[in-house]
Amino acid sequence: MDHTAHEPEKHPHGAASWGTAVKATLHCLTGCAIGEILGMVIGTALGWGNVPTMVLAIGLAFLFGYSFTLFAVLRAGLGLKAAIRVALAADTVSIAVMELVDNAIIALTPGAMDAHLSDGLFWSALLGGFVVAFLITTPVNKWMIGRGRGHAVVHAHH
């Protein structure tokens, strides 16, 4: 998939490849995972309750998720205001779906929110949530990219 710097990736309506969707989801997952893990570790280490810990983790997941795209399009020469618009358009739905699924898995796993950093339950719920979130978010990204949305907007700037 070689594209010139000014040529957006084109997909006929609904024709995004699974490979493109997987790459976009892995990109999103990387930022989300860093932010989510950092938030969970900070909240758990500080003895915060479940709600403030989840709010911090979700906030950091969005921050890191957007940052990865923001820095990539800034490096490609886009101005800050335009880069922010691209990052928001590219990642908002993907991060939201990923965070909804991941946090639902954690919240619904008995004892996971009360587990300590040294507990296997803490890490298995968190990492298992990422796996399930990846599996659910990939088809969402495939659908969005095939319609010229989501990560498709980033490819115009690579």
XYZ file of N, CA, C and O in Angstrom:
632
model
N 0.821 -1.183 0.000
C 0.000 0.000 0.000
C 0.862 1.243 0.000
O 0.922 1.964 0.967
N 1.545 1.495 -1.087
C 2.346 2.700 -1.187
C 1.465 3.840 -1.662
O 0.722 3.711 -2.627
N 1.564 4.948 -0.982
C 0.791 6.129 -1.332
C 1.730 7.311 -1.304
O 2.590 7.407 -0.451
N 1.541 8.234 -2.233
C 2.344 9.449 -2.185
C 1.852 10.294 -1.030
O 0.776 10.071 -0.478
N 2.638 11.309 -0.685
C 2.304 12.143 0.474
C 0.984 12.878 0.300
O 0.357 13.258 1.272
N 0.539 13.065 -0.957
C -0.672 13.848 -1.166
C -1.830 13.017 -1.686
O -2.874 13.544 -2.018
N -1.656 11.727 -1.764
C -2.697 10.865 -2.309
C -3.377 10.086 -1.201
O -2.769 9.238 -0.567
N -4.660 10.379 -0.911
C -5.347 9.625 0.147
C -5.550 8.172 -0.264
O -5.639 7.854 -1.433
N -5.587 7.314 0.738
C -5.880 5.906 0.480
C -7.332 5.806 0.074
O -8.216 6.287 0.761
N -7.588 5.179 -1.055
C -8.951 5.092 -1.571
C -9.477 3.674 -1.411
O -8.809 2.714 -1.735
N -10.669 3.577 -0.896
C -11.364 2.300 -0.783
C -12.751 2.504 -1.350
O -13.466 3.393 -0.887
N -13.140 1.700 -2.334
C -14.530 1.802 -2.785
C -15.453 1.554 -1.593
O -15.066 0.910 -0.632
N -16.639 2.054 -1.667
C -17.601 1.945 -0.574
C -17.601 0.538 0.029
O -17.903 -0.434 -0.638
N -17.202 0.441 1.305
C -17.230 -0.822 2.033
C -16.107 -1.781 1.700
O -16.150 -2.922 2.115
N -15.071 -1.342 0.956
C -14.056 -2.271 0.474
C -12.722 -2.184 1.211
O -11.715 -2.571 0.655
N -12.684 -1.683 2.409
C -11.428 -1.636 3.160
C -10.968 -3.059 3.441
O -11.773 -3.947 3.701
N -9.659 -3.269 3.369
C -9.136 -4.616 3.625
C -9.078 -4.887 5.130
O -9.007 -3.962 5.936
N -9.078 -6.165 5.460
C -8.936 -6.549 6.872
C -7.551 -6.148 7.370
O -7.400 -5.754 8.518
N -6.542 -6.230 6.517
C -5.186 -5.838 6.907
C -5.108 -4.377 7.306
O -4.480 -4.020 8.299
N -5.767 -3.521 6.527
C -5.805 -2.100 6.848
C -6.540 -1.873 8.169
O -6.099 -1.085 9.006
N -7.635 -2.578 8.361
C -8.409 -2.438 9.597
C -7.607 -2.919 10.804
O -7.629 -2.293 11.869
N -6.889 -4.026 10.641
C -6.062 -4.552 11.739
C -4.965 -3.553 12.093
O -4.725 -3.278 13.276
N -4.294 -2.989 11.075
C -3.238 -2.006 11.335
C -3.791 -0.787 12.069
O -3.191 -0.300 13.021
N -4.936 -0.289 11.624
C -5.551 0.869 12.270
C -5.935 0.547 13.709
O -5.721 1.361 14.615
N -6.460 -0.641 13.937
C -6.878 -1.029 15.281
C -5.669 -1.241 16.188
O -5.693 -0.843 17.358
N -4.611 -1.833 15.664
C -3.386 -2.003 16.460
C -2.785 -0.648 16.823
O -2.295 -0.457 17.937
N -2.846 0.304 15.901
C -2.362 1.659 16.180
C -3.156 2.267 17.325
O -2.601 2.800 18.285
N -4.468 2.140 17.241
C -5.352 2.651 18.283
C -5.127 1.919 19.604
O -5.046 2.537 20.659
N -5.016 0.600 19.519
C -4.821 -0.221 20.717
C -3.542 0.153 21.452
O -3.507 0.173 22.679
N -2.503 0.469 20.701
C -1.227 0.826 21.334
C -1.395 2.056 22.225
O -1.005 2.038 23.393
N -1.977 3.109 21.679
C -2.193 4.316 22.478
C -3.151 4.074 23.626
O -2.913 4.505 24.760
N -4.234 3.361 23.345
C -5.224 3.061 24.392
C -4.601 2.235 25.510
O -4.843 2.500 26.692
N -3.834 1.229 25.142
C -3.242 0.341 26.147
C -2.274 1.100 27.044
O -2.294 0.927 28.266
N -1.440 1.943 26.449
C -0.494 2.718 27.263
C -1.257 3.586 28.260
O -0.958 3.593 29.457
N -2.253 4.327 27.771
C -3.020 5.202 28.645
C -3.833 4.436 29.674
O -3.862 4.797 30.859
N -4.474 3.369 29.230
C -5.311 2.566 30.125
C -4.483 1.933 31.240
O -4.837 1.999 32.419
N -3.374 1.307 30.866
C -2.520 0.661 31.871
C -1.957 1.695 32.827
O -1.985 1.511 34.050
N -1.474 2.800 32.284
C -0.930 3.857 33.144
C -1.993 4.363 34.123
O -1.726 4.507 35.320
N -3.205 4.608 33.628
C -4.285 5.081 34.498
C -4.660 4.069 35.560
O -4.852 4.422 36.730
N -4.762 2.798 35.170
C -5.105 1.747 36.140
C -3.999 1.585 37.182
O -4.281 1.420 38.373
N -2.767 1.631 36.731
C -1.641 1.486 37.663
C -1.603 2.662 38.640
O -1.467 2.482 39.854
N -1.743 3.879 38.126
C -1.715 5.065 38.993
C -2.866 5.020 39.991
O -2.663 5.191 41.200
N -4.083 4.801 39.492
C -5.252 4.774 40.380
C -5.168 3.676 41.417
O -5.488 3.878 42.593
N -4.714 2.491 40.998
C -4.595 1.362 41.930
C -3.489 1.613 42.947
O -3.674 1.379 44.146
N -2.350 2.107 42.466
C -1.219 2.368 43.373
C -1.555 3.434 44.411
O -1.086 3.364 45.550
N -2.377 4.411 44.027
C -2.756 5.484 44.950
C -3.962 5.118 45.814
O -4.390 5.906 46.646
N -4.508 3.918 45.597
C -5.639 3.469 46.397
C -6.933 4.180 46.064
O -7.839 4.238 46.894
N -7.048 4.706 44.854
C -8.269 5.390 44.457
C -9.394 4.386 44.306
O -9.174 3.196 44.105
N -10.600 4.865 44.344
C -11.768 4.020 44.116
C -11.886 3.656 42.645
O -11.140 4.156 41.796
N -12.851 2.794 42.360
C -13.034 2.303 40.998
C -13.359 3.402 39.989
O -12.797 3.435 38.902
N -14.283 4.288 40.335
C -14.713 5.313 39.382
C -13.582 6.285 39.037
O -13.302 6.501 37.853
N -12.888 6.877 40.029
C -11.798 7.784 39.647
C -10.677 7.079 38.873
O -10.091 7.661 37.961
N -10.411 5.823 39.213
C -9.379 5.073 38.497
C -9.786 4.859 37.042
O -8.985 5.056 36.119
N -11.034 4.467 36.815
C -11.509 4.259 35.441
C -11.548 5.567 34.662
O -11.186 5.602 33.480
N -11.963 6.647 35.297
C -11.991 7.954 34.621
C -10.580 8.352 34.195
O -10.360 8.786 33.057
N -9.616 8.183 35.085
C -8.221 8.489 34.755
C -7.730 7.593 33.619
O -7.116 8.072 32.654
N -7.995 6.307 33.708
C -7.542 5.364 32.687
C -8.152 5.685 31.327
O -7.453 5.676 30.304
N -9.422 5.988 31.290
C -10.091 6.318 30.026
C -9.551 7.633 29.468
O -9.264 7.753 28.271
N -9.403 8.621 30.339
C -8.846 9.912 29.904
C -7.452 9.762 29.309
O -7.147 10.328 28.249
N -6.605 8.980 29.981
C -5.255 8.768 29.464
C -5.261 7.927 28.193
O -4.428 8.133 27.300
N -6.190 7.003 28.075
C -6.296 6.209 26.847
C -6.612 7.117 25.657
O -6.000 6.994 24.590
N -7.555 8.026 25.835
C -7.871 8.972 24.758
C -6.673 9.878 24.479
O -6.330 10.112 23.318
N -6.027 10.376 25.535
C -4.887 11.270 25.362
C -3.757 10.597 24.567
O -3.255 11.152 23.587
N -3.377 9.382 24.977
C -2.312 8.677 24.270
C -2.753 8.239 22.879
O -1.979 8.301 21.923
N -3.997 7.785 22.748
C -4.508 7.382 21.439
C -4.481 8.532 20.444
O -3.988 8.387 19.322
N -4.981 9.694 20.846
C -4.945 10.866 19.978
C -3.513 11.319 19.716
O -3.174 11.730 18.614
N -2.668 11.260 20.742
C -1.286 11.749 20.615
C -0.510 11.004 19.538
O 0.255 11.613 18.791
N -0.691 9.691 19.452
C 0.037 8.918 18.444
C -0.291 9.420 17.042
O 0.589 9.617 16.214
N -1.562 9.642 16.772
C -1.965 10.144 15.457
C -1.539 11.594 15.283
O -1.037 11.982 14.227
N -1.713 12.390 16.311
C -1.355 13.812 16.248
C 0.112 13.987 15.880
O 0.456 14.740 14.969
N 0.995 13.276 16.563
C 2.428 13.414 16.290
C 2.778 12.928 14.892
O 3.626 13.511 14.221
N 2.107 11.881 14.422
C 2.379 11.355 13.080
C 2.008 12.373 12.007
O 2.778 12.605 11.068
N 0.850 13.008 12.137
C 0.450 13.966 11.109
C 1.184 15.295 11.245
O 1.399 15.987 10.244
N 1.620 15.636 12.452
C 2.469 16.823 12.605
C 3.812 16.597 11.907
O 4.326 17.490 11.228
N 4.375 15.395 12.062
C 5.636 15.058 11.392
C 5.479 15.095 9.875
O 6.426 15.371 9.152
N 4.278 14.809 9.397
C 4.017 14.827 7.959
C 3.856 16.253 7.429
O 3.703 16.445 6.232
N 3.870 17.242 8.328
C 3.835 18.634 7.896
C 2.525 19.358 8.099
O 2.392 20.516 7.715
N 1.555 18.718 8.711
C 0.267 19.361 8.956
C 0.404 20.351 10.113
O 1.147 20.095 11.062
N -0.316 21.469 10.054
C -0.337 22.425 11.147
C -1.064 21.852 12.357
O -1.828 20.886 12.229
N -0.860 22.452 13.529
C -1.419 21.914 14.776
C -2.943 21.823 14.740
O -3.513 20.796 15.091
N -3.619 22.875 14.309
C -5.088 22.885 14.302
C -5.625 21.791 13.376
O -6.532 21.036 13.735
N -5.066 21.689 12.186
C -5.493 20.659 11.238
C -5.145 19.274 11.759
O -5.924 18.328 11.600
N -3.982 19.139 12.387
C -3.554 17.842 12.937
C -4.502 17.382 14.041
O -4.833 16.193 14.124
N -4.945 18.296 14.867
C -5.907 17.963 15.930
C -7.218 17.483 15.305
O -7.783 16.474 15.735
N -7.684 18.170 14.265
C -8.926 17.750 13.593
C -8.779 16.347 13.003
O -9.689 15.523 13.106
N -7.626 16.072 12.393
C -7.392 14.749 11.804
C -7.379 13.684 12.901
O -7.998 12.628 12.760
N -6.676 13.953 14.004
C -6.601 12.975 15.100
C -7.991 12.695 15.683
O -8.335 11.535 15.936
N -8.776 13.732 15.872
C -10.130 13.544 16.402
C -10.989 12.742 15.430
O -11.704 11.822 15.837
N -10.907 13.065 14.137
C -11.696 12.347 13.134
C -11.233 10.901 12.994
O -12.046 9.989 12.818
N -9.934 10.690 13.089
C -9.384 9.352 12.868
C -9.638 8.407 14.027
O -9.876 7.217 13.817
N -9.590 8.912 15.239
C -9.510 8.021 16.391
C -10.691 8.008 17.339
O -10.799 7.087 18.149
N -11.562 8.976 17.298
C -12.600 9.083 18.324
C -13.471 7.833 18.426
O -13.630 7.272 19.517
N -14.024 7.374 17.320
C -14.914 6.205 17.378
C -14.136 4.965 17.786
O -14.572 4.191 18.639
N -12.950 4.785 17.208
C -12.135 3.611 17.511
C -11.768 3.557 18.997
O -11.934 2.526 19.656
N -11.303 4.671 19.525
C -10.928 4.710 20.947
C -12.169 4.513 21.819
O -12.127 3.769 22.808
N -13.269 5.152 21.470
C -14.492 5.031 22.275
C -14.977 3.588 22.337
O -15.313 3.082 23.421
N -14.995 2.910 21.188
C -15.429 1.505 21.176
C -14.461 0.659 21.994
O -14.872 -0.157 22.829
N -13.169 0.885 21.782
C -12.169 0.104 22.498
C -12.293 0.310 24.013
O -12.260 -0.655 24.780
N -12.452 1.532 24.430
C -12.551 1.830 25.861
C -13.849 1.292 26.463
O -13.852 0.788 27.586
N -14.939 1.406 25.737
C -16.217 0.875 26.224
C -16.108 -0.626 26.459
O -16.467 -1.128 27.532
N -15.582 -1.330 25.478
C -15.479 -2.789 25.584
C -14.486 -3.181 26.669
O -14.783 -4.004 27.545
N -13.297 -2.592 26.637
C -12.257 -2.950 27.601
C -12.707 -2.691 29.040
O -12.557 -3.547 29.910
N -13.277 -1.525 29.268
C -13.704 -1.200 30.632
C -14.910 -2.007 31.067
O -15.056 -2.309 32.251
N -15.774 -2.369 30.140
C -16.898 -3.245 30.488
C -16.378 -4.614 30.930
O -16.862 -5.176 31.917
N -15.378 -5.140 30.222
C -14.783 -6.433 30.591
C -14.186 -6.350 31.995
O -14.426 -7.215 32.839
N -13.444 -5.284 32.241
C -12.817 -5.117 33.559
C -13.885 -4.980 34.645
O -13.811 -5.625 35.691
N -14.882 -4.131 34.389
C -15.933 -3.887 35.387
C -16.768 -5.135 35.654
O -17.233 -5.345 36.775
N -16.967 -5.970 34.635
C -17.810 -7.151 34.793
C -17.057 -8.399 35.251
O -17.675 -9.410 35.550
N -15.727 -8.313 35.309
C -14.936 -9.441 35.802
C -14.939 -9.380 37.328
O -14.404 -8.426 37.907
N -15.556 -10.356 37.988
C -15.656 -10.303 39.448
C -14.284 -10.137 40.116
O -13.353 -10.884 39.852
N -14.185 -9.097 40.924
C -12.980 -8.846 41.704
C -11.879 -8.081 40.978
O -10.912 -7.659 41.610
N -12.006 -7.874 39.670
C -10.921 -7.236 38.907
C -10.674 -5.800 39.346
O -9.522 -5.372 39.456
N -11.723 -5.051 39.612
C -11.541 -3.651 40.006
C -10.973 -3.512 41.410
O -10.420 -2.474 41.751
N -11.093 -4.547 42.215
C -10.547 -4.494 43.569
C -9.202 -5.192 43.687
O -8.600 -5.202 44.756
N -8.740 -5.768 42.572
C -7.459 -6.484 42.588
C -6.304 -5.490 42.678
O -6.423 -4.333 42.278
N -5.198 -5.957 43.214
C -3.995 -5.138 43.342
C -3.084 -5.366 42.152
O -3.246 -6.333 41.398
N -2.115 -4.484 41.985
C -1.182 -4.582 40.858
C -0.431 -5.910 40.837
O -0.024 -6.377 39.783
N -0.258 -6.519 41.987
C 0.473 -7.787 42.056
C -0.414 -9.000 41.795
O 0.070 -10.122 41.740
N -1.718 -8.778 41.617
C -2.660 -9.876 41.385
C -2.759 -10.219 39.896
O -2.916 -9.328 39.054
N -2.730 -11.500 39.610
C -2.904 -11.950 38.240
C -4.262 -11.563 37.678
O -4.400 -11.309 36.480
N -5.281 -11.497 38.549
C -6.624 -11.121 38.115
C -6.635 -9.708 37.529
O -7.287 -9.446 36.513
N -5.905 -8.794 38.147
C -5.824 -7.420 37.659
C -5.329 -7.413 36.213
O -5.945 -6.830 35.327
N -4.210 -8.097 35.982
C -3.574 -8.086 34.661
C -4.342 -8.927 33.642
O -4.444 -8.541 32.480
N -4.901 -10.043 34.066
C -5.633 -10.874 33.100
C -6.913 -10.187 32.645
O -7.276 -10.261 31.467
N -7.606 -9.499 33.550
C -8.817 -8.775 33.154
C -8.464 -7.612 32.230
O -9.128 -7.392 31.211
N -7.410 -6.905 32.572
C -6.996 -5.760 31.763
C -6.550 -6.201 30.370
O -7.031 -5.691 29.349
N -5.679 -7.181 30.300
C -5.163 -7.653 29.011
C -6.229 -8.421 28.223
O -6.311 -8.294 26.999
N -7.042 -9.187 28.931
C -8.150 -9.878 28.261
C -9.145 -8.893 27.669
O -9.689 -9.115 26.584
N -9.370 -7.805 28.381
C -10.242 -6.753 27.873
C -9.699 -6.148 26.583
O -10.457 -5.847 25.660
N -8.370 -5.992 26.509
C -7.764 -5.474 25.279
C -7.981 -6.423 24.103
O -8.244 -5.992 22.986
N -7.859 -7.721 24.360
C -8.052 -8.705 23.291
C -9.484 -8.634 22.758
O -9.715 -8.566 21.545
N -10.446 -8.635 23.660
C -11.849 -8.567 23.252
C -12.129 -7.229 22.551
O -12.800 -7.192 21.509
N -11.588 -6.144 23.086
C -11.785 -4.827 22.470
C -11.203 -4.798 21.054
O -11.817 -4.245 20.136
N -10.032 -5.404 20.870
C -9.422 -5.470 19.538
C -10.331 -6.229 18.574
O -10.564 -5.783 17.441
N -10.855 -7.372 19.022
C -11.706 -8.193 18.158
C -13.005 -7.481 17.770
O -13.526 -7.684 16.673
N -13.527 -6.653 18.655
C -14.765 -5.927 18.360
C -14.485 -4.647 17.563
O -15.248 -4.281 16.669
N -13.374 -3.981 17.858
C -13.073 -2.703 17.210
C -12.578 -2.872 15.773
O -12.827 -2.008 14.930
N -11.911 -3.980 15.457
C -11.385 -4.175 14.100
C -12.481 -4.113 13.034
O -12.337 -3.375 12.044
N -13.604 -4.826 13.183
C -14.651 -4.692 12.155
C -15.259 -3.285 12.101
O -15.655 -2.819 11.030
N -15.314 -2.602 13.240
C -15.812 -1.220 13.253
C -14.873 -0.353 12.414
O -15.323 0.442 11.572
N -13.563 -0.514 12.626
C -12.600 0.263 11.845
C -12.660 -0.094 10.365
O -12.558 0.771 9.512
N -12.838 -1.369 10.048
C -12.946 -1.793 8.643
C -14.129 -1.104 7.981
O -14.029 -0.571 6.878
N -15.252 -1.094 8.656
C -16.455 -0.445 8.140
C -16.219 1.054 7.934
O -16.567 1.610 6.896
N -15.601 1.716 8.935
C -15.367 3.159 8.847
C -14.371 3.509 7.740
O -14.605 4.444 6.967
N -13.271 2.775 7.660
C -12.264 3.050 6.635
C -12.861 2.855 5.249
O -12.604 3.636 4.335
N -13.671 1.838 5.090
C -14.322 1.578 3.811
C -15.260 2.690 3.375
O -15.623 2.788 2.205
N -15.649 3.538 4.299
C -16.523 4.668 3.999
C -15.761 5.988 4.041
O -16.362 7.061 4.110
N -14.420 5.900 4.064
C -13.596 7.108 4.041
C -13.517 7.823 5.378
O -13.152 8.984 5.450
N -13.848 7.127 6.451
C -13.840 7.730 7.791
C -12.785 7.054 8.663
O -12.097 6.152 8.243
N -12.683 7.495 9.909
C -11.727 6.883 10.835
C -10.310 7.056 10.333
O -9.928 8.132 9.881
N -9.558 6.001 10.369
C -8.144 6.079 9.994
C -7.931 6.381 8.513
O -6.821 6.705 8.106
N -8.964 6.300 7.712
C -8.830 6.665 6.297
C -8.403 8.131 6.148
O -7.673 8.459 5.223
N -8.822 8.995 7.080
C -8.452 10.408 6.980
C -6.977 10.637 7.259
O -6.402 11.619 6.812
N -6.341 9.724 7.998
C -4.918 9.858 8.307
C -4.074 9.568 7.075
O -3.043 10.190 6.848
N -4.499 8.618 6.266
C -3.702 8.184 5.119
C -3.480 9.296 4.100
O -2.537 9.245 3.339
N -4.316 10.299 4.109
C -4.120 11.436 3.206
C -2.900 12.254 3.606
O -2.414 13.067 2.828
N -2.390 12.026 4.802
C -1.291 12.837 5.333
C -0.018 12.048 5.556
O 0.897 12.507 6.202
N 0.044 10.828 5.053
C 1.265 10.008 5.206
C 2.107 10.133 3.975
O 1.707 10.261 2.904
